[in-house]
Every structure is written in structure tokens, then in C-alpha cells.
């Protein structure tokens, strides 16, 4: 498979302890709001209650970061239709890449009637244990909370709403192109960032296979970064991915035998 040149900076090993702001004006719009019924055929769960709030970034450096490891969300294709999830939903990174349809409810003064937006989980809304979950600790467990870019928030509500009640449900992710495998590491330590995943979107298990070895399990490093300690140089690499809905996708010989760290390779795509 052809490689895509990668300009992604090496990721911080423990970014999930901070909520790094994602994106603002430099990236594409969050996407058009639609009728909630538009996504009914792709719904994976029933509607559930939660709250949402928004943020606005002003520093260009805020366009790169996030606890899922996706880096520049504009270049990686996620744009503004993203959200940081509170601890109860983030599940230590297992939720990364999942898609959620969100709609405003109850706040009749601020909701935009009949609208919803689908956002991808790309970040972590850190809890504030100095405040109770019902008095300022909006991202504390057991709260289900979505922290959204203001551009996404304004697709379903007026910004004056502040923290507002919403409903959400898991839906299938729709992506363009194949799953991306960004190779990083050194020597026999290999770290692969997996992104642009359609279908359920959240990868729960990964295996890798070289042309001279059988399938080996990879382990979640953080977010959607998966690692293995194995010398796989000089071998074309295949990957097997499983998502939270138990669907498995195998991409054979994604990375050619002369694969290199710092490069991104494109495999097959999950059905959606």
C-alpha cells in the first residue's frame, strides 16, 4: 500500500491526564446539523441522558493534541465535529474513535429544535475532584458529559446555554478512505496510531502479522495507540482490528517490507 507522508509530532506518553484543547478556526466547520431521524438506521444504542458544554480555543497550537492521540484533527479528518468525554464515558481511552449523535433537550430557550450533530470522541474531559459532581465537577463520574468545540455546540443550541442537558446515542461512523496506521517507535518497539475507523469506530483489539511470523497481539498504549515489542523490520505487515461491536477487519500487507517509522499506511475499511 502507498504511504502517506506524516508530519505528526511524537505523542506525549501520558496526555490523558490533561484535557488539551482540540481545534478552532483553522479547521473545517463542524458539519451541518441534521434531523435526529437522519441517523436512525446507523444507531447502535438507544437515546441516553447527559450534559454538554463548549470551549473556544485561540492559540494555533490548540489544533494539535488530544488524549486519543489523533494529533492534528484537521489533517486526520475529524475536523470540528469532535468531543472530549467525561471520565465515565472515556473509559481510559477505550471510547476513542466512537461516534455519538447528540441533540439538545429541555432547554427550550436555547435548543435549536429538530437538530442533532454526530461527533467523534477524540479527547478526555478531565474531572475536577475539588468540586462535587453536582456542583461544578461537570466531568466527574458518574456524570456523562460531552465537552464540544463551540462550532459543534452551536449546531444544536445557542451558546448562551452554557452547560445544558442533552441526549446522546452511539451511531456508526462514516469515514472516507481506509483505516490509517501511523508507525512510530524505535528498534523493535513499534507503536501504531490507528485512525479514520468507520463502523463502530472504537478499536478494542489489534493483532499484527509479518510475512515471516504469525499473528501477534498488540497492546493499548493510550487512546488509539497500540504497541508491541517485536523485531518486524524487513517484513510486510498485516493488521487485524476488532471494534466494540465485535466486527473484525483484516488488512493484509498494509505496510510494505520496507516500511519505516514516521510513515502512515492505509488499509481496508470497516463497513458502514
mmCIF file of N, CA, C and O in Angstrom, residues 8 68-70 179-185 189-195 203 206-208 218-228 232 237-239 241 254-255 259 261 263-265:
data_model
loop_
_atom_site.group_PDB
_atom_site.id
_atom_site.type_symbol
_atom_site.label_atom_id
_atom_site.label_comp_id
_atom_site.label_asym_id
_atom_site.label_seq_id
_atom_site.Cartn_x
_atom_site.Cartn_y
_atom_site.Cartn_z
ATOM 1 N N UNK A 8 3.142 14.251 11.830
ATOM 2 C CA UNK A 8 2.676 14.203 13.214
ATOM 3 C C UNK A 8 3.859 14.212 14.159
ATOM 4 O O UNK A 8 4.813 13.466 14.021
ATOM 5 N N UNK A 68 -6.649 10.987 22.718
ATOM 6 C CA UNK A 68 -6.744 9.785 21.877
ATOM 7 C C UNK A 68 -5.555 9.647 20.948
ATOM 8 O O UNK A 68 -5.399 8.614 20.292
ATOM 9 N N UNK A 69 -4.730 10.711 20.847
ATOM 10 C CA UNK A 69 -3.513 10.634 20.063
ATOM 11 C C UNK A 69 -3.646 10.969 18.603
ATOM 12 O O UNK A 69 -2.704 10.757 17.835
ATOM 13 N N UNK A 70 -4.787 11.516 18.170
ATOM 14 C CA UNK A 70 -5.002 11.739 16.747
ATOM 15 C C UNK A 70 -4.209 12.916 16.195
ATOM 16 O O UNK A 70 -4.134 13.084 14.980
ATOM 17 N N UNK A 179 -8.696 2.700 6.753
ATOM 18 C CA UNK A 179 -8.130 2.876 8.086
ATOM 19 C C UNK A 179 -6.657 3.248 7.950
ATOM 20 O O UNK A 179 -5.938 2.698 7.116
ATOM 21 N N UNK A 180 -6.199 4.174 8.800
ATOM 22 C CA UNK A 180 -4.820 4.653 8.730
ATOM 23 C C UNK A 180 -3.994 4.079 9.873
ATOM 24 O O UNK A 180 -4.437 4.049 11.017
ATOM 25 N N UNK A 181 -2.782 3.661 9.543
ATOM 26 C CA UNK A 181 -1.853 3.093 10.512
ATOM 27 C C UNK A 181 -0.590 3.951 10.506
ATOM 28 O O UNK A 181 0.212 3.879 9.570
ATOM 29 N N UNK A 182 -0.404 4.762 11.541
ATOM 30 C CA UNK A 182 0.760 5.638 11.644
ATOM 31 C C UNK A 182 1.820 4.944 12.490
ATOM 32 O O UNK A 182 1.604 4.672 13.674
ATOM 33 N N UNK A 183 2.958 4.672 11.894
ATOM 34 C CA UNK A 183 4.009 3.885 12.542
ATOM 35 C C UNK A 183 4.996 4.796 13.264
ATOM 36 O O UNK A 183 5.554 5.729 12.678
ATOM 37 N N UNK A 184 5.208 4.525 14.536
ATOM 38 C CA UNK A 184 6.215 5.232 15.321
ATOM 39 C C UNK A 184 6.966 4.209 16.155
ATOM 40 O O UNK A 184 6.550 3.053 16.286
ATOM 41 N N UNK A 185 8.072 4.629 16.740
ATOM 42 C CA UNK A 185 8.833 3.743 17.607
ATOM 43 C C UNK A 185 10.312 3.803 17.309
ATOM 44 O O UNK A 185 10.815 4.731 16.665
ATOM 45 N N UNK A 189 10.676 -1.732 19.250
ATOM 46 C CA UNK A 189 9.457 -1.208 19.869
ATOM 47 C C UNK A 189 8.645 -0.485 18.800
ATOM 48 O O UNK A 189 9.110 0.487 18.199
ATOM 49 N N UNK A 190 7.444 -0.977 18.546
ATOM 50 C CA UNK A 190 6.594 -0.429 17.487
ATOM 51 C C UNK A 190 5.306 0.103 18.105
ATOM 52 O O UNK A 190 4.618 -0.609 18.841
ATOM 53 N N UNK A 191 4.998 1.353 17.811
ATOM 54 C CA UNK A 191 3.747 1.982 18.253
ATOM 55 C C UNK A 191 2.956 2.379 17.014
ATOM 56 O O UNK A 191 3.498 3.023 16.109
ATOM 57 N N UNK A 192 1.698 1.986 16.963
ATOM 58 C CA UNK A 192 0.858 2.269 15.795
ATOM 59 C C UNK A 192 -0.369 3.064 16.250
ATOM 60 O O UNK A 192 -1.136 2.593 17.100
ATOM 61 N N UNK A 193 -0.533 4.261 15.696
ATOM 62 C CA UNK A 193 -1.753 5.039 15.916
ATOM 63 C C UNK A 193 -2.756 4.638 14.842
ATOM 64 O O UNK A 193 -2.485 4.763 13.647
ATOM 65 N N UNK A 194 -3.927 4.190 15.273
ATOM 66 C CA UNK A 194 -4.962 3.728 14.357
ATOM 67 C C UNK A 194 -6.065 4.766 14.306
ATOM 68 O O UNK A 194 -6.642 5.133 15.340
ATOM 69 N N UNK A 195 -6.367 5.271 13.120
ATOM 70 C CA UNK A 195 -7.359 6.340 12.984
ATOM 71 C C UNK A 195 -8.203 6.150 11.737
ATOM 72 O O UNK A 195 -7.968 5.245 10.937
ATOM 73 N N UNK A 203 -11.664 0.983 18.356
ATOM 74 C CA UNK A 203 -10.934 -0.273 18.228
ATOM 75 C C UNK A 203 -10.673 -0.845 19.620
ATOM 76 O O UNK A 203 -10.179 -0.154 20.513
ATOM 77 N N UNK A 206 -6.203 -5.407 18.641
ATOM 78 C CA UNK A 206 -5.365 -5.303 17.441
ATOM 79 C C UNK A 206 -4.372 -6.459 17.426
ATOM 80 O O UNK A 206 -3.803 -6.820 18.456
ATOM 81 N N UNK A 207 -4.179 -7.037 16.245
ATOM 82 C CA UNK A 207 -3.124 -8.017 16.027
ATOM 83 C C UNK A 207 -2.301 -7.584 14.828
ATOM 84 O O UNK A 207 -2.802 -6.927 13.910
ATOM 85 N N UNK A 208 -1.022 -7.969 14.826
ATOM 86 C CA UNK A 208 -0.145 -7.670 13.701
ATOM 87 C C UNK A 208 0.526 -8.961 13.258
ATOM 88 O O UNK A 208 0.798 -9.858 14.075
ATOM 89 N N UNK A 218 -1.304 -6.939 19.854
ATOM 90 C CA UNK A 218 -0.749 -5.650 20.243
ATOM 91 C C UNK A 218 -1.499 -5.187 21.494
ATOM 92 O O UNK A 218 -2.580 -5.686 21.820
ATOM 93 N N UNK A 219 -0.934 -4.215 22.195
ATOM 94 C CA UNK A 219 -1.484 -3.768 23.465
ATOM 95 C C UNK A 219 -1.726 -2.267 23.436
ATOM 96 O O UNK A 219 -0.923 -1.512 22.869
ATOM 97 N N UNK A 220 -2.856 -1.852 24.035
ATOM 98 C CA UNK A 220 -3.185 -0.433 24.051
ATOM 99 C C UNK A 220 -2.158 0.321 24.894
ATOM 100 O O UNK A 220 -1.965 0.029 26.076
ATOM 101 N N UNK A 221 -1.503 1.290 24.271
ATOM 102 C CA UNK A 221 -0.576 2.160 24.981
ATOM 103 C C UNK A 221 -1.366 3.266 25.662
ATOM 104 O O UNK A 221 -1.391 3.379 26.876
ATOM 105 N N UNK A 222 -2.043 4.087 24.862
ATOM 106 C CA UNK A 222 -3.015 5.071 25.337
ATOM 107 C C UNK A 222 -3.861 5.492 24.153
ATOM 108 O O UNK A 222 -3.428 5.442 23.008
ATOM 109 N N UNK A 223 -5.114 5.857 24.440
ATOM 110 C CA UNK A 223 -6.006 6.265 23.355
ATOM 111 C C UNK A 223 -6.106 5.174 22.307
ATOM 112 O O UNK A 223 -6.394 4.018 22.605
ATOM 113 N N UNK A 224 -5.842 5.541 21.043
ATOM 114 C CA UNK A 224 -5.818 4.544 19.968
ATOM 115 C C UNK A 224 -4.397 4.298 19.484
ATOM 116 O O UNK A 224 -4.158 4.023 18.309
ATOM 117 N N UNK A 225 -3.431 4.393 20.409
ATOM 118 C CA UNK A 225 -2.058 3.994 20.150
ATOM 119 C C UNK A 225 -1.859 2.577 20.679
ATOM 120 O O UNK A 225 -2.130 2.288 21.848
ATOM 121 N N UNK A 226 -1.383 1.705 19.808
ATOM 122 C CA UNK A 226 -1.189 0.294 20.142
ATOM 123 C C UNK A 226 0.270 -0.074 19.908
ATOM 124 O O UNK A 226 0.879 0.353 18.926
ATOM 125 N N UNK A 227 0.852 -0.849 20.832
ATOM 126 C CA UNK A 227 2.277 -1.142 20.727
ATOM 127 C C UNK A 227 2.562 -2.626 20.827
ATOM 128 O O UNK A 227 1.753 -3.424 21.309
ATOM 129 N N UNK A 228 3.766 -2.971 20.381
ATOM 130 C CA UNK A 228 4.290 -4.325 20.506
ATOM 131 C C UNK A 228 5.808 -4.235 20.528
ATOM 132 O O UNK A 228 6.395 -3.322 19.917
ATOM 133 N N UNK A 232 10.154 -6.501 13.584
ATOM 134 C CA UNK A 232 9.396 -6.802 12.376
ATOM 135 C C UNK A 232 9.969 -6.098 11.147
ATOM 136 O O UNK A 232 9.315 -6.050 10.101
ATOM 137 N N UNK A 237 3.675 -5.943 6.719
ATOM 138 C CA UNK A 237 2.856 -6.090 7.915
ATOM 139 C C UNK A 237 1.376 -6.083 7.583
ATOM 140 O O UNK A 237 0.897 -5.263 6.797
ATOM 141 N N UNK A 238 0.660 -7.006 8.198
ATOM 142 C CA UNK A 238 -0.796 -7.071 8.112
ATOM 143 C C UNK A 238 -1.370 -6.769 9.493
ATOM 144 O O UNK A 238 -0.731 -7.028 10.517
ATOM 145 N N UNK A 239 -2.590 -6.220 9.518
ATOM 146 C CA UNK A 239 -3.228 -5.870 10.786
ATOM 147 C C UNK A 239 -4.643 -6.440 10.828
ATOM 148 O O UNK A 239 -5.363 -6.426 9.831
ATOM 149 N N UNK A 241 -8.066 -5.831 13.101
ATOM 150 C CA UNK A 241 -8.697 -4.923 14.058
ATOM 151 C C UNK A 241 -10.061 -5.461 14.452
ATOM 152 O O UNK A 241 -10.808 -5.966 13.614
ATOM 153 N N UNK A 254 -0.482 -4.283 4.611
ATOM 154 C CA UNK A 254 -0.731 -2.842 4.613
ATOM 155 C C UNK A 254 0.575 -2.074 4.481
ATOM 156 O O UNK A 254 0.706 -1.151 3.667
ATOM 157 N N UNK A 255 1.546 -2.422 5.312
ATOM 158 C CA UNK A 255 2.856 -1.781 5.251
ATOM 159 C C UNK A 255 3.804 -2.676 4.472
ATOM 160 O O UNK A 255 3.939 -3.867 4.785
ATOM 161 N N UNK A 259 8.767 -0.782 5.141
ATOM 162 C CA UNK A 259 8.054 0.206 5.938
ATOM 163 C C UNK A 259 9.034 0.932 6.862
ATOM 164 O O UNK A 259 10.092 0.408 7.211
ATOM 165 N N UNK A 261 9.400 3.954 10.264
ATOM 166 C CA UNK A 261 8.807 4.783 11.296
ATOM 167 C C UNK A 261 8.589 6.189 10.747
ATOM 168 O O UNK A 261 9.361 6.690 9.924
ATOM 169 N N UNK A 263 5.938 7.003 9.004
ATOM 170 C CA UNK A 263 5.080 6.914 7.835
ATOM 171 C C UNK A 263 3.701 6.381 8.236
ATOM 172 O O UNK A 263 3.550 5.672 9.233
ATOM 173 N N UNK A 264 2.701 6.746 7.432
ATOM 174 C CA UNK A 264 1.329 6.281 7.646
ATOM 175 C C UNK A 264 0.897 5.447 6.453
ATOM 176 O O UNK A 264 1.107 5.850 5.301
ATOM 177 N N UNK A 265 0.308 4.301 6.724
ATOM 178 C CA UNK A 265 -0.124 3.387 5.683
ATOM 179 C C UNK A 265 -1.637 3.184 5.778
ATOM 180 O O UNK A 265 -2.216 3.263 6.866
#
